[in-house]
XYZ file of C-alpha atoms in Angstrom:
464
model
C 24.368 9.065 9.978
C 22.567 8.512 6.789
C 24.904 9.563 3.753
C 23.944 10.463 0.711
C 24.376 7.161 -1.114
C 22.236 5.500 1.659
C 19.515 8.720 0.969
C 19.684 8.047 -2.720
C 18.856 4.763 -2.285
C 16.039 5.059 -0.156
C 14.705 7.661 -2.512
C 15.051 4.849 -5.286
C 12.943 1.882 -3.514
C 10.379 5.158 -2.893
C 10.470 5.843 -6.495
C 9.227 2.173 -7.237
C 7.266 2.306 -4.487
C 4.983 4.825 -6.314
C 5.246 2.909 -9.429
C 3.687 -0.573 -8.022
C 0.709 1.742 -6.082
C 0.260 3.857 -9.179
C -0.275 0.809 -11.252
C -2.396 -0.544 -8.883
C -5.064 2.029 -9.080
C -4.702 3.993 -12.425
C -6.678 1.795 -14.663
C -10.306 2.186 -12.413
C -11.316 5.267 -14.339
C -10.148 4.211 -17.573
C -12.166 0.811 -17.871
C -14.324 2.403 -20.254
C -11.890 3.215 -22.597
C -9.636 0.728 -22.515
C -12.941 -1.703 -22.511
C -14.428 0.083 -25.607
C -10.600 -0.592 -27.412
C -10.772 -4.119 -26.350
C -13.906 -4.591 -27.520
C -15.113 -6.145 -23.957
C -17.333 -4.919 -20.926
C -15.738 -2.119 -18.902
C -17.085 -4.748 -15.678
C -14.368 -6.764 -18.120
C -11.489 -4.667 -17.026
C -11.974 -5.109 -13.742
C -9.734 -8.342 -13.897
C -7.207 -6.173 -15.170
C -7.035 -4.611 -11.609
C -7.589 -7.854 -9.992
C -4.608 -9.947 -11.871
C -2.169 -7.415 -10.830
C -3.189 -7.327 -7.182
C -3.765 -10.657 -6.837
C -0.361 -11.403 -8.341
C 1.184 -9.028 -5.651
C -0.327 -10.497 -2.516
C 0.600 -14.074 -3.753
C 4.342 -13.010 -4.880
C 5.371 -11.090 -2.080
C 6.048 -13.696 0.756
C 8.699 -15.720 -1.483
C 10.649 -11.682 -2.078
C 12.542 -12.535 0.653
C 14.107 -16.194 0.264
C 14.277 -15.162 -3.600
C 16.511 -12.368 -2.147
C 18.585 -14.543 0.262
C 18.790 -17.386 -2.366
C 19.865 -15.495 -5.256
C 21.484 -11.954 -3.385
C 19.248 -8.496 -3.457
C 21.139 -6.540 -6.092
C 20.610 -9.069 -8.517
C 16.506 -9.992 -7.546
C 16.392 -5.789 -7.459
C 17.590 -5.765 -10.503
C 15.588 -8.437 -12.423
C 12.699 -6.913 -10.525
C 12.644 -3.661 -12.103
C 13.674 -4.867 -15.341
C 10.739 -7.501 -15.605
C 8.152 -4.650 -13.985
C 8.944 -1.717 -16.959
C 9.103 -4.744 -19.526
C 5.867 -5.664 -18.318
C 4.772 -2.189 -18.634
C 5.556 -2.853 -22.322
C 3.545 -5.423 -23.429
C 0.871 -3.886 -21.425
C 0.980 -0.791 -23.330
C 1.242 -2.819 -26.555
C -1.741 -5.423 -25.595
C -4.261 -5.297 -28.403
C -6.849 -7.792 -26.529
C -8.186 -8.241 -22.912
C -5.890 -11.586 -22.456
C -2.859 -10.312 -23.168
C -3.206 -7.462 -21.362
C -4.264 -9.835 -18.144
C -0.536 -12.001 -19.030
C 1.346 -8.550 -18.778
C -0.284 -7.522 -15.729
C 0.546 -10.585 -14.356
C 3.984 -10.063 -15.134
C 3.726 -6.389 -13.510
C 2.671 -8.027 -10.321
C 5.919 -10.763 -10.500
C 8.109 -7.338 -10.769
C 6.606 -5.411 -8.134
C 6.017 -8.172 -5.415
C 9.761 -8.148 -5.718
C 10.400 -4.823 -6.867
C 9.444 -2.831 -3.341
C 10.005 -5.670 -0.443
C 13.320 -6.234 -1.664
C 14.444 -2.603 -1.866
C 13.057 -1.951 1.232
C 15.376 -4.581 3.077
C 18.412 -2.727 1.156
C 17.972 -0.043 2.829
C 16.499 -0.787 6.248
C 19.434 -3.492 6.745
C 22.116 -0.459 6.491
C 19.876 1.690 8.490
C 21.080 2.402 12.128
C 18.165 2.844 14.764
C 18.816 6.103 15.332
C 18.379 6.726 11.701
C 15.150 4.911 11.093
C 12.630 7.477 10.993
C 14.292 8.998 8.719
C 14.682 6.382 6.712
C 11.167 5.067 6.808
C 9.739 8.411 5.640
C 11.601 8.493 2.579
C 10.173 4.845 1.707
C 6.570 5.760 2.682
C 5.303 8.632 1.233
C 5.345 7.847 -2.198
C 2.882 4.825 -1.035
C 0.539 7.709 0.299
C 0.500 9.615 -3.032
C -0.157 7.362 -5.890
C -3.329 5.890 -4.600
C -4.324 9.853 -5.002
C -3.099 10.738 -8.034
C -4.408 7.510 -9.550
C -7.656 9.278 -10.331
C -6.971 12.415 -11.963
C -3.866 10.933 -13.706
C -6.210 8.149 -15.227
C -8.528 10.903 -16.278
C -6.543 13.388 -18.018
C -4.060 10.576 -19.456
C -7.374 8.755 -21.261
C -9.181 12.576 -22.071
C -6.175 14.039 -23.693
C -3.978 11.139 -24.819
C -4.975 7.181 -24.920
C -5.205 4.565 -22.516
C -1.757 2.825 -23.382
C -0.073 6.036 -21.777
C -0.971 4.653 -18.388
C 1.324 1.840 -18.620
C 3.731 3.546 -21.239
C 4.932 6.605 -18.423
C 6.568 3.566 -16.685
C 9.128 2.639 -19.702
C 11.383 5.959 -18.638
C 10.580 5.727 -15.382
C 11.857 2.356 -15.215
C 14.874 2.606 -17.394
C 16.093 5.314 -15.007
C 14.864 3.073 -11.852
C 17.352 0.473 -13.158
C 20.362 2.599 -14.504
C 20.262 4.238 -10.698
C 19.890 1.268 -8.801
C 23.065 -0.426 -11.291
C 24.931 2.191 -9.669
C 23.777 2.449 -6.419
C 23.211 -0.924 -4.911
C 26.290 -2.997 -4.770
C 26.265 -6.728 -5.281
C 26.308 -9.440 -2.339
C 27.409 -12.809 -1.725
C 24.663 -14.682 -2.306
C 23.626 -17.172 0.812
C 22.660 -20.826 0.587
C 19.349 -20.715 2.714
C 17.213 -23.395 3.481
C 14.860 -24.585 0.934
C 11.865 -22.710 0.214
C 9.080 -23.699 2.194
C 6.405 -25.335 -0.303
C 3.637 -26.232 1.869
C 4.295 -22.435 3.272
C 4.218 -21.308 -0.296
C 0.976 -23.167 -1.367
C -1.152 -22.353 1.351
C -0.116 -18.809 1.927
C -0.326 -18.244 -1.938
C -3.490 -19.948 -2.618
C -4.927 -18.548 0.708
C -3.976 -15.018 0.248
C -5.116 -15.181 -3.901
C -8.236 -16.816 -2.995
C -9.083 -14.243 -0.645
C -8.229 -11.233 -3.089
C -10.205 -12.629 -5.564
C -12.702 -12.938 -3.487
C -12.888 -8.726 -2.687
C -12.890 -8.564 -5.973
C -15.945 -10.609 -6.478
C -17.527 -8.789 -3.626
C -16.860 -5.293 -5.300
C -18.587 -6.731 -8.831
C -22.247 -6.101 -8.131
C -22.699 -9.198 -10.135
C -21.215 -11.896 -8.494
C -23.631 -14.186 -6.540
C -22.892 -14.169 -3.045
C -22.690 -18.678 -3.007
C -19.096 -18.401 -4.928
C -18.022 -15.167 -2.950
C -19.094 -17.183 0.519
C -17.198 -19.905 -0.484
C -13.998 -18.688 -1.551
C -13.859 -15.856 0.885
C -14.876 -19.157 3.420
C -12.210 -21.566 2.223
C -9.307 -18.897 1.863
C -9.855 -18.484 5.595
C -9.274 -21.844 6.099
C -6.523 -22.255 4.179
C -4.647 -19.479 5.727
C -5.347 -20.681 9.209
C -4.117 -24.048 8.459
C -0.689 -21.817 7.139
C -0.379 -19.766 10.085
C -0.428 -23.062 12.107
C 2.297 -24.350 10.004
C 4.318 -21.220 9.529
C 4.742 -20.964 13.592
C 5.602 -24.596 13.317
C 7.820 -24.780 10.666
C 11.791 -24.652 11.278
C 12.353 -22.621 8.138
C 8.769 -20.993 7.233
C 8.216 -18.481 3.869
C 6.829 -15.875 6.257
C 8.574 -15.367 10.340
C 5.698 -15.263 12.231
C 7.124 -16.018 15.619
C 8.499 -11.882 14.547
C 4.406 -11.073 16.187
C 5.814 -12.303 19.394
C 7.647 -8.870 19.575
C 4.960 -6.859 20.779
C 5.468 -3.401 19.372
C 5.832 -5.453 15.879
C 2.730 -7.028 16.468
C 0.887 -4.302 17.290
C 2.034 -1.791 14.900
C 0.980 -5.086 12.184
C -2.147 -4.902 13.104
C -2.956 -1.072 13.735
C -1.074 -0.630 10.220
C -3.619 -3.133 8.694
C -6.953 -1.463 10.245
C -5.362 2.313 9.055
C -4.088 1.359 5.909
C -7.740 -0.008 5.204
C -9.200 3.358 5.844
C -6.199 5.305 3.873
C -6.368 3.436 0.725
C -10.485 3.049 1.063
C -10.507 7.143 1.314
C -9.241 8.004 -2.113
C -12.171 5.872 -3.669
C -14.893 7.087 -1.953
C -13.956 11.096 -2.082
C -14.059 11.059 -6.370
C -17.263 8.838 -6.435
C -19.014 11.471 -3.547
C -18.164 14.449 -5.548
C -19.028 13.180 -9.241
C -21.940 10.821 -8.271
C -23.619 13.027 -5.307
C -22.391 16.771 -5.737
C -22.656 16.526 -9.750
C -18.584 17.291 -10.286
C -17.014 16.624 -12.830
C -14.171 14.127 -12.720
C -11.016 16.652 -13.254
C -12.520 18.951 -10.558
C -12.990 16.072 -8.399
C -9.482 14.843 -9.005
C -8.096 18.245 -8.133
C -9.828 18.175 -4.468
C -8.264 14.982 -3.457
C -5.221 16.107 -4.295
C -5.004 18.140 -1.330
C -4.541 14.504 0.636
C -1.186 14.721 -1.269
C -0.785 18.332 -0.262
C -1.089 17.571 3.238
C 0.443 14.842 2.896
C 3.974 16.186 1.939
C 3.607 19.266 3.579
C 3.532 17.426 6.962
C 6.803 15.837 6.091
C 9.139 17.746 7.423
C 7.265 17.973 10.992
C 6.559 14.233 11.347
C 9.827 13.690 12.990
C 10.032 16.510 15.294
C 6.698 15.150 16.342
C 7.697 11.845 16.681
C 10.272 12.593 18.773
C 8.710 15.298 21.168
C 5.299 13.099 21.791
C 6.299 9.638 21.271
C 4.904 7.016 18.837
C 2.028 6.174 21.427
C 0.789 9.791 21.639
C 1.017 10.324 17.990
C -0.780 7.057 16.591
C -3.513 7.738 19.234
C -4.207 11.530 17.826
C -3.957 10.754 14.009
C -6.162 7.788 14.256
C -8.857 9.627 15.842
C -8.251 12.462 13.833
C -8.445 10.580 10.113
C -11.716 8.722 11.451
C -13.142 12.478 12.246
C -11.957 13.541 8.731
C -13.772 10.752 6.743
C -16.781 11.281 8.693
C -16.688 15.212 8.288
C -16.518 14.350 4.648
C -19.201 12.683 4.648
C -21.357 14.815 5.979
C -20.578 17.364 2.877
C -22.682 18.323 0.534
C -22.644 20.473 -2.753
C -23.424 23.415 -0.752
C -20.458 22.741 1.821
C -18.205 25.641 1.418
C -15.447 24.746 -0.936
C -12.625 25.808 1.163
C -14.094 23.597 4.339
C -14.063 20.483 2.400
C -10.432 20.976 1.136
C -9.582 21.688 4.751
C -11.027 18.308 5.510
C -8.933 16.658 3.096
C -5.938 18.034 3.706
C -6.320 17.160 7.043
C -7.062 13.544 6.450
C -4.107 13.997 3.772
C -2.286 15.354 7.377
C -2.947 12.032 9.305
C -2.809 9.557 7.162
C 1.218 10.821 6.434
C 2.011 11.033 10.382
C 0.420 7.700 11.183
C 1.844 5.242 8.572
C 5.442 7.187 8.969
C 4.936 5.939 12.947
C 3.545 3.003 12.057
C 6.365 1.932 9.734
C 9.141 3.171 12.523
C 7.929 1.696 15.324
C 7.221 -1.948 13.685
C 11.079 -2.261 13.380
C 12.412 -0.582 16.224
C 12.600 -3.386 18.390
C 13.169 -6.271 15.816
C 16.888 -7.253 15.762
C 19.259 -6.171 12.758
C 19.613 -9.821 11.653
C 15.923 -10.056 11.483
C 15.127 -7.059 9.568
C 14.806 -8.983 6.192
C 11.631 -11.215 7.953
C 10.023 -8.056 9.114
C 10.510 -6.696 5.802
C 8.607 -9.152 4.352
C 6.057 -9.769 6.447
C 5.177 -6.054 6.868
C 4.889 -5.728 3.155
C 2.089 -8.683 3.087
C 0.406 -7.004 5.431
C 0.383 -3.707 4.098
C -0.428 -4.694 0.082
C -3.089 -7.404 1.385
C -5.263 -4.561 3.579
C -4.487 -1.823 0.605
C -5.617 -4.556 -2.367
C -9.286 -5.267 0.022
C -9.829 -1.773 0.869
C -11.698 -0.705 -2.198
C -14.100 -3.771 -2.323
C -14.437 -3.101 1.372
C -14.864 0.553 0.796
C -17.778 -1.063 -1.841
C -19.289 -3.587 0.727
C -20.279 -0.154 2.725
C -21.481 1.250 0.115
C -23.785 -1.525 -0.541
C -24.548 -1.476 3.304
C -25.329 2.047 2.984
C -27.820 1.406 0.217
C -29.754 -1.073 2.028
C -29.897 1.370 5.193
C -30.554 4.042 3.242
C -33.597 2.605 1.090
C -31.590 3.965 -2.424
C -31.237 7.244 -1.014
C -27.566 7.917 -2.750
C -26.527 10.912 0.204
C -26.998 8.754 2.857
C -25.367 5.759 1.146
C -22.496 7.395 1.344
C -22.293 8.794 4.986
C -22.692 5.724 5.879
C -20.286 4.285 4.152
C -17.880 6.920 5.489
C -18.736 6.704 8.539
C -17.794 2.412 8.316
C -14.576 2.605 6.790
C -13.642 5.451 9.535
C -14.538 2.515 11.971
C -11.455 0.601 11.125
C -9.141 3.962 12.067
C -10.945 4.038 15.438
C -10.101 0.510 15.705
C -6.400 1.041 15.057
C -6.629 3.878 17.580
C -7.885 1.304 20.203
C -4.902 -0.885 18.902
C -2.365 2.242 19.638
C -3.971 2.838 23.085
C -2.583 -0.501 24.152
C 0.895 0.248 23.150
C 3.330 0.543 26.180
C 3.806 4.428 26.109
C 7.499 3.815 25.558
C 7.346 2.168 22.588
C 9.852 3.403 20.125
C 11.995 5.023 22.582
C 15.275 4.208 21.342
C 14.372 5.893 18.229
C 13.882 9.014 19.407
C 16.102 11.574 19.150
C 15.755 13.128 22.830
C 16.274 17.141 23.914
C 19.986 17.731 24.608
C 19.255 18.583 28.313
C 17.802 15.299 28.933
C 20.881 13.586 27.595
C-alpha cells in the first residue's frame, strides 16, 4: 500500500526529475540571446548544452556507491542543494566560461539529484505497488523535453535569458525544504572501494562518446576528430564492460542484464527513448523551418505530446494490467513509429486539427511505453538489488536521451543528401529514421516472454 509519505516522495524525485530534463533542453532556442549577451557565437552556446550533458552521463554511474558510501538522505540532500546553487551562478554568469563551470556544477547535482531519489523510493516500493510508483517518477521526464521549447521562447521574448536558470532557485529551495522533511536519514554502509578503473573507463568512455554527438550535431566539425573519438569511446567502453562483468565490486552491475526482462526492457528503453526525446526537436524545426510558423505557435502544437501525455495517465495502469506489459510495449511502439512518420508527411496545408491529433497520439505512446518500460525492468530484479538497477537504468536512459538530438541531426543531414537540398523531404526522411529505432524496440518487445511482468499485475478478482 503506498501511503502518502511514500506518494509525496515519489512526487519529489519527479519534481527534480523535470528540473535535470528541463535544464537539459531549455537553453537550444535561446543560444542567440544568451550568445549575443556573451558576446560569443550562438554555435558558442552549444557547449553550454554539451557540458551539462556530458557531465550527467559521466556522473551518474558513481550516484550509487556515493549513496551507499555516504547514506541517500544526505547525497539527496547535497544533490539538490549543489543543483539550485548551480542554477545561481548560472543565472549570474556574465561570460561564456563561467557559465560552462556552473553548468558543470548543474550536471554534478543532477547525476545525483534523480538516480538517488529514485532508489529512495523504489527500495520502499512493494511489487505490487510498482506501477504505481514508477508513473509518478516518469512523467515529469516526458514533459520537460516538451516544454523546453516554448518555455525557452517566451522566457527570452518577454523576460531575459538568466530566467531560464533563475525559475530553478524556488524550485529548488522548496525541492530541499520537502525532501528535509520527507526522507529520513540512514546508517551509512562501509562498501567496497569505488571501482577506479570502472570509473575511468566508463567516465571517459561515456564523455567521449557524448562529446562526440555533439560534434556530430555542429555542422562544423570535421568528420577525422568526430571518427576518432566516437571510434575510441567505443573502445574504451568495451574494454569497461569486459571489466565491469569481471570485476568483484564493479561501479555499474552488469551481471543485473543476465535477468532477462531487465535486459530487455534496457535495451527497448534505449531504442524508444531515442525516438521520444529525438521527437520534440524535430516537430518545432518542421513547423518554423518548413510550414513558415512562428516559434510560439509551434511551441503550442507540441504541447499536445504533454496533453496526451498526462491525459493517458490515469489509464496506463488499467492497461497494464488487463493486456500485459508484452501486449502493451508491442502496440505503443508501433504506434509512436506510425505517429512520427504521419508527421512527417504534414504539410502547411495539413488540417490543423489532424496534426494535433498526431501529436497527441505520439504524446499517447510515448507515456504508456516508458511507464511499462520502467515497471517491467524492475519487476524481476531482487529488493536488495534495486539500488544497481537504479543506477544502471538511469545511464541508460540519460545516455540515449543526451544522443538523440545529434542523432535526430545525423538524419537530417541524411535527409539532405537524399533529398538533393530539398528541405520537405529532408525532413520525412528524417522522421521516418528516427521512427526506425521505435520499430526496433517493438522487435525488442516481441521477444519478451508474454508473461513478463506478471507479478505486477493487479489481476480481475474472479481470477484470484
Amino acid at each position: 500500500m503506498i501511503d502518502a509519505r511514500h506518494r509525496n516522495t515519489a512526487l519529489l524525485v519527479a519534481g527534480c526529475f523535470f528540473m535535470e530534463m528541463l535544464d537539459g533542453t531549455i537553453v537550444t532556442t535561446a543560444a542567440p540571446r544568451i550568445g549575443e549577451s556573451l558576446h560569443v557565437p550562438p554555435t558558442s552556446i552549444g557547449l553550454v548544452i554539451t557540458a551539462y550533458l556530458l557531465t550527467l552521463a559521466v556522473l551518474i554511474p558513481a550516484s550509487g556507491w556515493l549513496a551507499r558510501r555516504y547514506g541517500m538522505r544526505r547525497v539527496f540532500l547535497s544533490a539538490i542543494a549543489i543543483f539550485t546553487l548551480a542554477s545561481l551562478g548560472c543565472a549570474f554568469s556574465r561570460d561564456l566560461t563561467v557559465l560552462v563551470i556552473m553548468r558543470v556544477l548543474q550536471g554534478v547535482g543532477g547525476a545525483m539529484m534523480v538516480p538517488v531519489g529514485r532508489t529512495v523510493v523504489l527500495s520502499r516500493t512493494e511489487k505490487s505497488d510498482l506501477m504505481r510508483v514508477i508513473s509518478y517518477i516518469v512523467w515529469p521526464g516526458l514533459i520537460a523535453p516538451v516544454l523546453a521549447p516554448i518555455a525557452g521562447a517566451l522566457i527570452t521574448t518577454y523576460a531575459s535569458w538568466p530566467w531560464l536558470f533563475g525559475i530553478n532557485i524556488p524550485l529548488g529551495i522548496v525541492a530541499f525544504a520537502v525532501a528535509w522533511r520527507l526522507i529520513d536519514a540512514e546508517e551509512s554502509a562501509n562498501p567496497p572501494g569505488l571501482d577506479w578503473l570502472g570509473l575511468v573507463l566508463t567516465c571517459t568512455g561515456l564523455g567521449g562518446l557524448t562529446y562526440a554527438a555533439h560534434l556530430i550535431a555542429d555542422t562544423g566539425s570535421g568528420w577525422v576528430p568526430i571518427v576518432v573519438l566516437g571510434g575510441a569511446s567505443i573502445v574504451l567502453l568495451a574494454f569497461a564492460t569486459v571489466h565491469l562483468f569481471r570485476a568483484e565490486h564493479p561501479l555499474l552491475t552488469l551481471t543485473l542484464l543476465r535477468v532477462q526482462t531487465f535486459r530487455q526492457s534496457m535495451l527497448g528503453s534505449f531504442l524508444y527513448w531515442f525516438t521520444v526525446a529525438a521527437g520534440p526537436f524535430l516537430l518545432p524545426l518542421l513547423f518554423q523551418s518548413v510550414f513558415g510558423w512562428s516559434a510560439v505557435k509551434s511551441g503550442l502544437i507540441v504541447l499536445f505530446i504533454f496533453v496526451g501525455n498526462v491525459g493517458i495517465k490515469p489509464t496506463t495502469t488499467p492497461l497494464l494490467n488487463r493486456f500485459g506489459f508484452r501486449t502493451v510495449l508491442i502496440t505503443s511502439t508501433i504506434g509512436l513509429a506510425a505517429s512520427m512518420i504521419a508527421l512527417g508527411f504534414t504539410t502547411n496545408r495539413t488540417p490543423l486539427v489532424l496534426i494535433i491529433l498526431l501529436t497527441l497520439a505520439s504524446g499517447v505512446f510515448r507515456s504508456i511505453a516508458l511507464t511499462a518500460y520502467n515497471t517491467v525492468a524492475l519487476g524481476d530484479v531482487p529488493n536488495e538489488r534495486m539500488r544497481e538497477a537504479n543506477t544502471l537504468a538511469a545511464t541508460t536512459t540519460q545516455l540515449a536521451s543526451g544522443l538523440a538530438v545529434a542523432g535526430a541531426t545525423v538524419a537530417l543531414r541524411v535527409g539532405d543528401l537524399i533529398a538533393g537540398g530539398t528541405l520537405r523531404i529532408a525532413y520525412l526522411v528524417a522522421f521516418v529514421l528516427v521512427a526506425l529505432f521505435a520499430l526496433g524496440a517493438t522487435v525488442q518487445a516481441t521477444r519478451m516472454d508474454p508473461q513478463a511482468g506478471s507479478a505486477l499485475r493487479k489481476q480481475p478478482a474472479k481470477a484470484r
